[in-house]
mmCIF file of C-alpha atoms in Angstrom:
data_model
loop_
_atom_site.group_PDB
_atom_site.id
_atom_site.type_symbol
_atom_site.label_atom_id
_atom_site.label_comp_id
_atom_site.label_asym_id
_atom_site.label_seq_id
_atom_site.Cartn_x
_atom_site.Cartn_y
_atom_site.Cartn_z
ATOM 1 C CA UNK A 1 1.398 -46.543 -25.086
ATOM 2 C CA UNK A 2 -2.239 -47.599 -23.777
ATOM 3 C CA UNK A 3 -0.395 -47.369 -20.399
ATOM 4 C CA UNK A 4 0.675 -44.127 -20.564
ATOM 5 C CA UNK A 5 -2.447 -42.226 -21.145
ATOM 6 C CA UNK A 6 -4.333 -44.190 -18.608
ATOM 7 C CA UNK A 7 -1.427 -43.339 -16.000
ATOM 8 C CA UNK A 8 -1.658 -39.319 -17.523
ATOM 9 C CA UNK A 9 -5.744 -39.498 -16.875
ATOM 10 C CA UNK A 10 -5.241 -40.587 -13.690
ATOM 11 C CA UNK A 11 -3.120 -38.057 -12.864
ATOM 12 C CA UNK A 12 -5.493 -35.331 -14.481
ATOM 13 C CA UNK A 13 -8.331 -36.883 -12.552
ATOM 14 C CA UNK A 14 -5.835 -36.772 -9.114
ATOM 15 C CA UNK A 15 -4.801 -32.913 -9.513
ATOM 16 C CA UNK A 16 -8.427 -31.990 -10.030
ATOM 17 C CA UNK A 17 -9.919 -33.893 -6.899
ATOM 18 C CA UNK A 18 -7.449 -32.399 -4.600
ATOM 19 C CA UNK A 19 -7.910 -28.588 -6.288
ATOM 20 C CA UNK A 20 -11.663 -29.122 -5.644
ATOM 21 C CA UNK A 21 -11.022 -30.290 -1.873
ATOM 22 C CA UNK A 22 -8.811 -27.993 -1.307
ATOM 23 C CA UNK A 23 -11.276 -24.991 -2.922
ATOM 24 C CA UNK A 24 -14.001 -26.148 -0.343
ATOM 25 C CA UNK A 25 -11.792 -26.902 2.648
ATOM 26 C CA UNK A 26 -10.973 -22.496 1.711
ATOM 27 C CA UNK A 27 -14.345 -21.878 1.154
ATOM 28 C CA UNK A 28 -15.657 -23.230 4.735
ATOM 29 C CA UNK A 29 -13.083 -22.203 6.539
ATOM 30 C CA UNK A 30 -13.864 -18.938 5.009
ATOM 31 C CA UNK A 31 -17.321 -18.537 6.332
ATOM 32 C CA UNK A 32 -16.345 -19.753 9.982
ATOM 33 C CA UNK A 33 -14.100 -17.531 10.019
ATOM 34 C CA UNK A 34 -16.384 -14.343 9.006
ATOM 35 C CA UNK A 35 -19.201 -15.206 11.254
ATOM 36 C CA UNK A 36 -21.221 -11.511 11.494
ATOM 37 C CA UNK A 37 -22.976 -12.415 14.167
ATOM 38 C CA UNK A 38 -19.989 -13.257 16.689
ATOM 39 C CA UNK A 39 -19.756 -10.240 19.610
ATOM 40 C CA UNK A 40 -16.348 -9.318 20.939
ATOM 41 C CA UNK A 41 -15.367 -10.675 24.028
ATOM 42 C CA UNK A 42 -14.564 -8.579 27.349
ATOM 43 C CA UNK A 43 -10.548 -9.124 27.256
ATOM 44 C CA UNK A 44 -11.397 -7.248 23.401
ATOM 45 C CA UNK A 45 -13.332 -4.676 24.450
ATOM 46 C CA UNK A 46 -10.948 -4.025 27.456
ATOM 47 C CA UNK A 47 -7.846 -3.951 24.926
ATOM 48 C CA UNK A 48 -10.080 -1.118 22.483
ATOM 49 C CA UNK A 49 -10.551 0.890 25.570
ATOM 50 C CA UNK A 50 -7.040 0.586 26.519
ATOM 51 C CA UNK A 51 -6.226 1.185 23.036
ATOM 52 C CA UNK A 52 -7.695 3.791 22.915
ATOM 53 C CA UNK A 53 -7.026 5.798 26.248
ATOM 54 C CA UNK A 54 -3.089 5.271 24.782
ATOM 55 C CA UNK A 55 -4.189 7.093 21.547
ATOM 56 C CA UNK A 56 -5.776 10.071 23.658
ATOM 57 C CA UNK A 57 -2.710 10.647 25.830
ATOM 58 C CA UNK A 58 -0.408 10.220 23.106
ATOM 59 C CA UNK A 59 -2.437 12.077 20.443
ATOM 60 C CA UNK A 60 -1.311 15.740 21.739
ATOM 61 C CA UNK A 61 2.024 14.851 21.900
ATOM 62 C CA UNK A 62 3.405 14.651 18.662
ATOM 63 C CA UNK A 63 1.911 16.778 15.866
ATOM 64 C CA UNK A 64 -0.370 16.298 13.167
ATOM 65 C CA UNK A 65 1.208 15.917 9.611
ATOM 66 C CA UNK A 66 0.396 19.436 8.075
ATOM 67 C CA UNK A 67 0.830 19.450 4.117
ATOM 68 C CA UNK A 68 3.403 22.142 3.127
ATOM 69 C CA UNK A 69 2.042 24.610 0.703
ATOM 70 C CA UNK A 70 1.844 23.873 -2.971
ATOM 71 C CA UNK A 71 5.189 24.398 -4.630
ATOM 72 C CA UNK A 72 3.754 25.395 -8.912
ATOM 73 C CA UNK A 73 4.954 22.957 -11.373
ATOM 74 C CA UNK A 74 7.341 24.421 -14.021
ATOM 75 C CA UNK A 75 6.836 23.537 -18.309
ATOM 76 C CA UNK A 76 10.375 22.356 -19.452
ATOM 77 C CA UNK A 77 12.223 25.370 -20.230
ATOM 78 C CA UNK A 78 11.012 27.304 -17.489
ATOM 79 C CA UNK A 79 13.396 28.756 -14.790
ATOM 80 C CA UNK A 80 12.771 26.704 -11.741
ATOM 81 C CA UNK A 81 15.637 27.694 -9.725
ATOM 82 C CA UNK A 82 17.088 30.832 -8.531
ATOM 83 C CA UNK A 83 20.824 31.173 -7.295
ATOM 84 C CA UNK A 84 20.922 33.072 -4.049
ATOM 85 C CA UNK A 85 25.114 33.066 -2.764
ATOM 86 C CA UNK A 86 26.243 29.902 -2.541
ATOM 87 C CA UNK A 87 22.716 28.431 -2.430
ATOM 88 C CA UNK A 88 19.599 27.691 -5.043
ATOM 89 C CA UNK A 89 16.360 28.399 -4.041
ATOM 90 C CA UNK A 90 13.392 26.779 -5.774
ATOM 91 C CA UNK A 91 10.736 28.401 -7.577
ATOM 92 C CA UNK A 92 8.915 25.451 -8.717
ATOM 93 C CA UNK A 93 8.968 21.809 -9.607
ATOM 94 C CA UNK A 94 9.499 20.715 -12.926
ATOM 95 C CA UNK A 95 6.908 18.336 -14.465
ATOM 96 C CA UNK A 96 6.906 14.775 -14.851
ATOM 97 C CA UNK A 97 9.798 13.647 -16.646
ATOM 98 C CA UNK A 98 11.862 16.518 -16.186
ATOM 99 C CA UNK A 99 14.625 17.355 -13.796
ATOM 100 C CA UNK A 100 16.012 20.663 -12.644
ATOM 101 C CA UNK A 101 19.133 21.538 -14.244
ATOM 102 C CA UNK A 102 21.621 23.055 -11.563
ATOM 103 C CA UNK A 103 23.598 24.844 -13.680
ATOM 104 C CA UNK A 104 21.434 26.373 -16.081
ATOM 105 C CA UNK A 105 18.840 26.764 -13.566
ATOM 106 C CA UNK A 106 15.600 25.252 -16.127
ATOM 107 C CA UNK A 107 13.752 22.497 -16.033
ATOM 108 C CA UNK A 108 15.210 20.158 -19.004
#
């Protein structure tokens, strides 16, 4: 028995050793790492500009995302749909937890 609890301390005593080595191998690794007072080098500064003149030419190419305008929310009950022919037109969304019913044409 006296055996068994020595071999379970040692183990305790084992697994916290290597969590606190491992804690400070992370923690100065960390701070090399993040050095604030490191400059870039010219390759970096040459890839930014590149980077950059890419952006520029590429920039008026494909539009900016414009939001589409601000379809109401509906209160359950509320007609959110209208049928026009064979196809509905919306006149709102139905609040959270609520769906557009299709046939009746309300939010439910």
């Amino acid at each position: 028995m006296d055996s068994k609890i020595v071999l379970f301390k040692l183990l305790c005593a084992s697994l916290l050793i290597a969590c606190l080595c491992n804690a400070q191998s992370s923690r100065e690794m960390s701070s090399e790492d993040f050095d604030g007072n490191k400059s870039p080098s010219s390759s970096e500064k040459e890839l930014v500009e590149a980077m950059e003149e890419l952006l520029g030419k590429f920039q008026d190419r494909y539009p900016t995302y414009q939001k589409k305008a601000q379809i109401p929310l509906c209160d359950i009950g509320e007609r959110c749909a209208v049928k026009q022919g064979p196809r509905i037109g919306k006149l709102c969304d139905c609040s959270r937890g609520s769906s557009c019913n299709s046939f009746l044409l309300k939010c439910i």
